Coordinates of C-alpha atoms in Angstrom, one line a residue:
M1 CA 7.2 -3.9 4.8
C2 CA 10.8 -3.8 5.8
V3 CA 13.1 -5.3 8.4
M4 CA 14.2 -1.8 9.2
T5 CA 12.8 0.2 12.1
T6 CA 11.0 2.9 10.0
H7 CA 8.2 2.5 7.4
S8 CA 8.8 1.3 3.9
D9 CA 6.2 1.2 1.2
N10 CA 6.5 -0.4 -2.2
R11 CA 3.8 0.7 -4.5
P12 CA 3.4 -1.5 -7.6
P13 CA 2.6 0.2 -10.9
P14 CA -0.7 2.1 -10.8
S15 CA -3.6 0.9 -13.0
S16 CA -5.0 4.4 -13.6
S17 CA -5.0 5.5 -17.3
E18 CA -4.9 9.2 -16.4
R19 CA -2.1 11.0 -18.2
I20 CA 0.6 12.7 -16.2
S21 CA 2.5 15.4 -18.1
G22 CA 5.4 17.1 -16.4
V23 CA 7.2 16.9 -13.1
G24 CA 4.6 19.0 -11.3
D25 CA 1.8 16.7 -12.3
L26 CA 3.7 13.7 -11.2
I27 CA 4.5 15.2 -7.8
V28 CA 0.9 16.1 -7.0
A29 CA -0.2 12.6 -8.0
I30 CA 2.1 11.0 -5.4
P31 CA -0.3 11.2 -2.4
A32 CA -3.1 9.5 -4.4
L33 CA -0.7 6.9 -5.7
L34 CA 0.6 6.1 -2.2
G35 CA -2.7 6.5 -0.4
F36 CA -1.4 9.1 1.9
A37 CA 0.6 12.4 1.9
P38 CA 4.2 11.6 2.5
H39 CA 6.3 13.5 5.1
R40 CA 10.1 13.3 5.6
S41 CA 10.2 10.7 2.9
L42 CA 12.5 9.4 0.2
I43 CA 10.4 8.3 -2.8
L44 CA 11.7 6.4 -5.9
I45 CA 9.5 6.3 -9.0
C46 CA 10.5 3.8 -11.6
I47 CA 9.8 4.8 -15.2
S48 CA 9.1 2.2 -17.9
R49 CA 9.4 3.0 -21.6
A50 CA 7.6 1.1 -24.4
A51 CA 9.1 0.4 -27.8
D52 CA 7.5 3.6 -29.2
G53 CA 9.2 5.6 -26.5
A54 CA 6.0 6.2 -24.5
A55 CA 6.7 6.4 -20.7
S56 CA 4.6 5.0 -17.9
L57 CA 5.0 4.7 -14.2
G58 CA 6.6 1.5 -12.8
T59 CA 7.1 0.5 -9.2
I60 CA 7.0 3.3 -6.6
M61 CA 9.0 2.9 -3.4
R62 CA 8.8 5.1 -0.3
H63 CA 10.7 5.1 3.0
D64 CA 10.9 7.4 6.0
L65 CA 13.8 9.8 5.4
V66 CA 16.4 9.7 8.2
L67 CA 19.3 12.1 7.7
P68 CA 22.7 11.2 9.0
S69 CA 24.0 12.8 12.2
T70 CA 26.0 16.0 11.8
D71 CA 29.1 14.5 13.5
G72 CA 29.3 11.7 10.8
G73 CA 29.3 9.0 13.4
D74 CA 26.7 6.9 11.6
A75 CA 27.9 7.7 8.0
V76 CA 28.4 5.4 5.1
S77 CA 30.5 6.8 2.3
I78 CA 30.7 6.0 -1.4
F79 CA 32.7 8.3 -3.8
G80 CA 32.8 11.1 -1.1
P81 CA 29.2 11.9 0.1
S82 CA 28.0 10.2 3.2
V83 CA 24.6 9.0 4.3
G84 CA 23.4 7.3 7.5
V85 CA 23.8 3.6 7.9
E86 CA 20.0 3.2 7.9
M87 CA 19.4 5.2 4.7
A88 CA 22.2 3.3 3.0
G89 CA 20.4 0.1 3.7
V90 CA 17.1 1.6 2.5
I91 CA 18.7 2.8 -0.8
D92 CA 20.5 -0.5 -1.3
H93 CA 17.1 -2.2 -0.9
F94 CA 15.6 0.1 -3.5
A95 CA 18.4 -0.8 -5.9
A96 CA 17.8 -4.5 -5.3
V97 CA 14.1 -4.2 -6.1
C98 CA 15.0 -2.2 -9.3
A99 CA 17.5 -5.0 -10.3
Q100 CA 14.9 -7.7 -9.7
N101 CA 12.3 -5.9 -11.7
G102 CA 14.7 -4.9 -14.5
E103 CA 13.9 -1.2 -14.1
D104 CA 15.8 0.9 -16.7
S105 CA 15.3 4.4 -15.3
A106 CA 13.8 6.3 -12.3
L107 CA 13.5 9.6 -10.7
A108 CA 13.4 10.4 -6.9
L109 CA 11.6 12.8 -4.6
I110 CA 12.8 14.1 -1.3
V111 CA 9.8 15.4 0.7
D112 CA 11.0 17.0 3.9
D113 CA 10.2 20.2 5.8
R114 CA 13.9 20.7 6.2
A115 CA 14.3 21.0 2.4
G116 CA 14.3 24.8 2.0
E117 CA 15.3 26.9 -0.9
S118 CA 19.0 26.1 -0.5
S119 CA 21.6 26.0 -3.2
R120 CA 22.0 22.9 -5.4
D121 CA 25.7 23.3 -4.7
A122 CA 26.3 21.3 -1.5
R123 CA 29.5 23.2 -0.9
A124 CA 27.7 26.4 -0.6
A125 CA 24.6 25.1 1.2
G126 CA 23.7 24.4 4.8
G127 CA 24.1 21.2 6.7
D128 CA 20.7 19.7 5.8
A129 CA 21.2 20.5 2.1
R130 CA 24.6 18.8 2.1
R131 CA 23.0 15.7 3.6
F132 CA 20.2 15.8 1.0
M133 CA 22.8 15.9 -1.7
A134 CA 24.7 13.0 -0.1
I135 CA 21.5 10.9 -0.2
A136 CA 20.9 11.9 -3.8
T137 CA 24.4 11.0 -4.8
Y138 CA 24.3 7.7 -3.0
L139 CA 21.0 6.8 -4.6
T140 CA 22.3 7.7 -8.0
D141 CA 25.4 5.5 -7.6
S142 CA 23.5 2.6 -6.1
L143 CA 21.0 2.5 -8.9
A144 CA 23.7 2.9 -11.5
A145 CA 25.5 -0.2 -10.1
V146 CA 22.4 -2.3 -10.9
G147 CA 21.8 -0.8 -14.3
T148 CA 19.0 1.7 -13.4
R149 CA 19.6 5.4 -14.4
L150 CA 18.4 8.0 -12.0
S151 CA 17.5 10.9 -14.2
Q152 CA 16.8 13.5 -11.5
V153 CA 16.2 14.0 -7.8
F154 CA 13.6 16.7 -6.8
A155 CA 13.1 18.2 -3.4
M156 CA 10.2 20.0 -1.7
Q157 CA 9.1 20.7 1.9
A158 CA 5.6 19.1 1.4
I159 CA 3.2 18.0 -1.3
V160 CA 0.6 20.7 -0.9
E161 CA -0.8 23.5 -3.1
G162 CA 1.5 26.4 -3.5
E163 CA 4.6 24.5 -2.4
R164 CA 7.8 25.2 -4.3
W165 CA 9.7 22.2 -5.8
R166 CA 13.2 22.2 -7.3
S167 CA 15.7 19.7 -8.8
L168 CA 18.7 18.7 -6.7
T169 CA 20.4 16.8 -9.6
G170 CA 20.2 16.9 -13.4
P171 CA 18.9 19.8 -15.4
L172 CA 17.8 22.8 -13.3
Q173 CA 14.0 22.7 -12.9
R174 CA 11.7 24.3 -10.4
G175 CA 8.0 25.1 -10.0
I176 CA 5.0 25.6 -7.8
L177 CA 2.7 22.7 -7.0
A178 CA -1.0 22.6 -7.9
D179 CA -3.6 21.2 -5.4
P180 CA -3.0 17.5 -5.0
K181 CA -6.6 16.9 -4.1
I182 CA -7.8 17.8 -7.6
S183 CA -5.0 16.1 -9.6
P184 CA -6.3 13.9 -12.4
V185 CA -5.0 10.8 -10.6
A186 CA -6.6 11.8 -7.2
L187 CA -9.9 12.4 -8.9
A188 CA -9.8 9.1 -10.7
Y189 CA -9.0 7.3 -7.5
A190 CA -11.7 9.1 -5.6
V191 CA -14.3 7.9 -8.2
D192 CA -13.1 4.3 -7.3
G193 CA -13.6 5.0 -3.6
R194 CA -9.9 5.2 -2.7
M195 CA -9.1 7.6 0.2
V196 CA -6.0 9.7 0.5
H197 CA -5.0 10.0 4.2
A198 CA -3.1 13.0 5.6
S199 CA -0.2 10.8 6.5
R200 CA 0.9 7.2 6.9
T201 CA 0.1 7.5 10.6
A202 CA -3.4 8.6 9.7
L203 CA -3.8 5.5 7.5
E204 CA -2.7 3.3 10.4
Q205 CA -5.1 5.0 12.8
A206 CA -8.0 4.5 10.3
M207 CA -7.3 0.7 10.4
E208 CA -6.8 0.3 14.1
P209 CA -9.1 -2.3 15.8
I210 CA -11.9 -0.7 17.7
D211 CA -12.9 -1.3 21.3
D212 CA -16.5 -0.3 21.5
T213 CA -19.9 -1.8 22.2
L214 CA -20.1 -3.5 18.8
A215 CA -16.7 -5.3 19.3
F216 CA -17.8 -6.2 22.8
H217 CA -21.0 -7.9 21.5
V218 CA -19.2 -9.7 18.7
E219 CA -16.9 -11.2 21.3
K220 CA -19.9 -12.3 23.4
C221 CA -21.4 -14.0 20.3
M222 CA -18.3 -16.1 19.4
A223 CA -19.2 -19.1 21.6
A224 CA -22.7 -19.2 20.1
A225 CA -21.3 -18.9 16.6
E226 CA -19.0 -21.9 17.2
A227 CA -21.9 -23.9 18.5
V228 CA -24.1 -23.4 15.5
D229 CA -21.3 -23.6 12.8
S230 CA -22.3 -26.1 10.2
G231 CA -18.8 -27.5 9.8
S232 CA -19.4 -27.3 6.0
D233 CA -16.9 -25.3 4.0
R234 CA -19.4 -25.0 1.2
L235 CA -22.0 -23.4 3.4
R236 CA -19.4 -21.1 5.0
V237 CA -18.2 -19.8 1.6
E238 CA -21.7 -19.5 0.3
A239 CA -22.8 -17.5 3.3
V240 CA -20.0 -15.0 2.8
V241 CA -20.4 -14.7 -1.0
S242 CA -24.2 -14.3 -0.6
Q243 CA -23.7 -11.4 1.8
L244 CA -21.3 -9.8 -0.6
E245 CA -23.7 -10.2 -3.5
W246 CA -26.5 -8.7 -1.5
W247 CA -24.5 -5.6 -0.7
S248 CA -23.3 -5.4 -4.3
S249 CA -26.9 -5.4 -5.6
R250 CA -27.8 -2.2 -3.9
S251 CA -28.4 0.8 -6.2
R252 CA -25.9 3.6 -6.7
E253 CA -28.5 6.0 -5.2
R254 CA -28.6 3.9 -2.0
P255 CA -25.2 2.2 -1.7
A256 CA -24.8 -0.5 0.9
V257 CA -23.3 0.2 4.3
V258 CA -20.9 -2.7 5.0
E259 CA -21.6 -3.7 8.5
L260 CA -22.9 -6.8 10.3
A261 CA -24.9 -7.6 13.4
P262 CA -22.6 -9.0 16.1
A263 CA -24.0 -12.6 15.7
R264 CA -23.3 -12.5 11.9
A265 CA -19.8 -11.0 12.4
A266 CA -19.0 -13.8 14.8
Q267 CA -20.4 -16.3 12.3
F268 CA -18.0 -15.0 9.6
A269 CA -15.1 -14.9 12.0
V270 CA -15.6 -18.6 12.8
A271 CA -16.0 -19.4 9.1
L272 CA -12.6 -17.7 8.3
R273 CA -10.8 -20.1 10.6
S274 CA -11.0 -22.7 7.8
V275 CA -8.1 -22.5 5.4
M276 CA -10.3 -23.8 2.6
V277 CA -12.8 -20.9 3.2
R278 CA -10.0 -18.4 3.3
D279 CA -8.3 -19.7 0.2
S280 CA -11.5 -19.8 -1.7
L281 CA -12.2 -16.1 -0.9
L282 CA -8.8 -15.1 -2.3
A283 CA -10.4 -15.5 -5.7
I284 CA -13.0 -12.8 -4.9
A285 CA -10.2 -10.2 -5.3
L286 CA -10.4 -10.8 -9.0
T287 CA -14.2 -10.3 -9.3
E288 CA -16.7 -7.4 -9.3
L289 CA -17.2 -8.1 -5.6
S290 CA -13.6 -7.2 -4.7
D291 CA -14.3 -3.6 -3.5
I292 CA -17.2 -4.6 -1.2
A293 CA -15.2 -7.6 0.1
E294 CA -12.3 -5.3 1.1
R295 CA -14.8 -3.3 3.1
L296 CA -16.0 -6.5 4.8
W297 CA -12.5 -7.6 5.7
M298 CA -11.8 -4.1 7.1
F299 CA -15.0 -4.3 9.2
L300 CA -14.2 -7.7 10.5
M301 CA -10.5 -6.9 11.2
R302 CA -11.5 -3.9 13.3
T303 CA -14.4 -5.6 15.3
V304 CA -13.6 -9.3 15.9
P305 CA -11.6 -10.4 18.9
A306 CA -7.8 -10.1 18.6
C307 CA -7.3 -13.8 18.3
E308 CA -9.6 -13.9 15.2
R309 CA -8.1 -10.8 13.5
A310 CA -5.2 -12.4 11.5
C311 CA -7.4 -13.8 8.7
P312 CA -9.5 -10.8 7.8
A313 CA -6.4 -8.5 8.1
T314 CA -4.5 -10.9 5.8
L315 CA -7.4 -11.0 3.3
L316 CA -7.5 -7.1 3.3
G317 CA -3.7 -7.0 2.7
F318 CA -4.0 -9.6 -0.1
Y319 CA -6.8 -7.7 -1.9
A320 CA -4.9 -4.3 -1.5
Y321 CA -1.7 -5.9 -2.8
A322 CA -3.5 -7.5 -5.8
R323 CA -4.7 -4.0 -6.9
G324 CA -1.4 -2.4 -6.3
D325 CA -2.0 -0.6 -2.9
G326 CA 1.3 -1.4 -1.1
A327 CA 0.8 0.9 1.8
L328 CA -2.6 -0.4 2.8
A329 CA -1.3 -4.0 2.3
S330 CA 1.6 -3.3 4.5
V331 CA -0.5 -1.9 7.4
A332 CA -3.0 -4.7 7.1
I333 CA -0.3 -7.4 7.2
D334 CA 1.3 -5.7 10.3
I335 CA -2.1 -6.0 12.0
A336 CA -2.4 -9.7 11.0
L337 CA 1.1 -10.5 12.3
D338 CA 0.4 -8.7 15.6
A339 CA -2.7 -10.9 16.0
D340 CA -0.9 -14.1 15.0
P341 CA 2.9 -13.9 14.5
T342 CA 2.8 -17.4 13.0
Y343 CA 0.2 -16.7 10.3
S344 CA 1.9 -18.2 7.2
L345 CA 0.0 -16.3 4.5
A346 CA 0.7 -13.0 6.2
H347 CA 4.4 -13.9 6.2
L348 CA 4.3 -14.8 2.5
L349 CA 2.7 -11.4 1.7
E350 CA 5.3 -9.6 3.9
R351 CA 8.2 -11.3 2.0
S352 CA 6.5 -10.4 -1.3
L353 CA 6.2 -6.8 -0.4
L354 CA 9.8 -6.7 0.9
T355 CA 11.2 -8.1 -2.4
G356 CA 9.0 -5.9 -4.6
A357 CA 6.9 -8.7 -6.1
R358 CA 4.5 -7.3 -8.7
P359 CA 0.7 -7.5 -8.2
G360 CA 0.5 -10.0 -11.1
M361 CA 2.1 -12.6 -8.9
I362 CA -0.5 -12.0 -6.2
R363 CA -3.3 -12.2 -8.8
E364 CA -2.0 -15.6 -9.9
V365 CA -2.3 -16.8 -6.4
A366 CA -5.9 -15.5 -6.3
L367 CA -6.7 -17.6 -9.4
S368 CA -6.0 -20.7 -7.3
G369 CA -8.9 -19.8 -5.1
Y370 CA -11.3 -21.0 -7.8
Q371 CA -9.8 -24.5 -7.6
V372 CA -10.2 -24.5 -3.8
A373 CA -13.8 -23.2 -4.1
E374 CA -14.5 -26.0 -6.6
L375 CA -13.2 -28.5 -4.0
C376 CA -15.7 -27.0 -1.5
G377 CA -18.5 -27.4 -4.0
V378 CA -18.9 -23.6 -4.6
R379 CA -19.1 -21.8 -7.9
L380 CA -17.7 -18.3 -7.5
P381 CA -18.4 -15.2 -9.7
P382 CA -16.0 -15.1 -12.7
P383 CA -12.9 -12.9 -12.7
V384 CA -13.1 -9.5 -14.5
D385 CA -10.4 -8.0 -16.7

């Protein structure tokens, strides 16, 4: 999330234990780590080092790449090179997140179809290459100002099999990318059921609310669901958790399809109006039911009437954020705020994403859901490690 007009995605450190060795392996892992294949993007990858010198991935930040105009009318200059005003703001925000998280080092990727095999020497390269070098230099200086060392900037036209990549700064390196679809990280995420979309736009389209016969019948069932609602937060929470447990009990050979009859979907939409119910269900993000619950929030977000959409969309964003999926969280929170611009929990998550808060903080909020559930008289499944 970002106050700027183009998309910004902060991706907290991945939980995958798959080893990444070499620049090429890291580049082809990026679509899986982001959840979509980036286009015309500036990506900053923070690198953390343990006491024994072992390196691991830290926060990953991505923003649409907007090159400054050729006439320099929108340029911002530091130590010579110029970047557009918008990208200067983006880079300054990246630096602020690095400062907040105490990031020691990072490397960057420029993924852009205009990034051809031009010279590393901006003086001898074409206009686009000079602007790429300007962004690389501005990023290097901005990070250095907050104590983060940018080791290298790499450029490529796309992250696809057979694409050539090269270094723009630092030691001269180049190579050819393997297939991102079969990278160790992508395969590990696929086992966990995580999809990699063709673009961020494709991710957004996959989450758009649907206007079909099912959604029509859900809306028709809302009045009846309000009439039969028990008014008991305990019964509301138990109904949702029981449904999740039933889906979760299905065998691997016949996995559950997460969908509801219109009357049941309307019942859950009414139940989620209660803040006590919503806050109790935050804790499910820490349990073995979290994956199936995410699919339920997605289903409800896409099928319930617009006025009921804020809560399931916020829950989806919360769960995605808790497991480190910043892009999915960002899109879900946008949907929540479109449905209800005053929805306070969605605003809290939006601010957390903007400032680069780590998933651990979100999981601490999820723990409070157990206390709320206890007040409702419900015993939730225990958290898993």
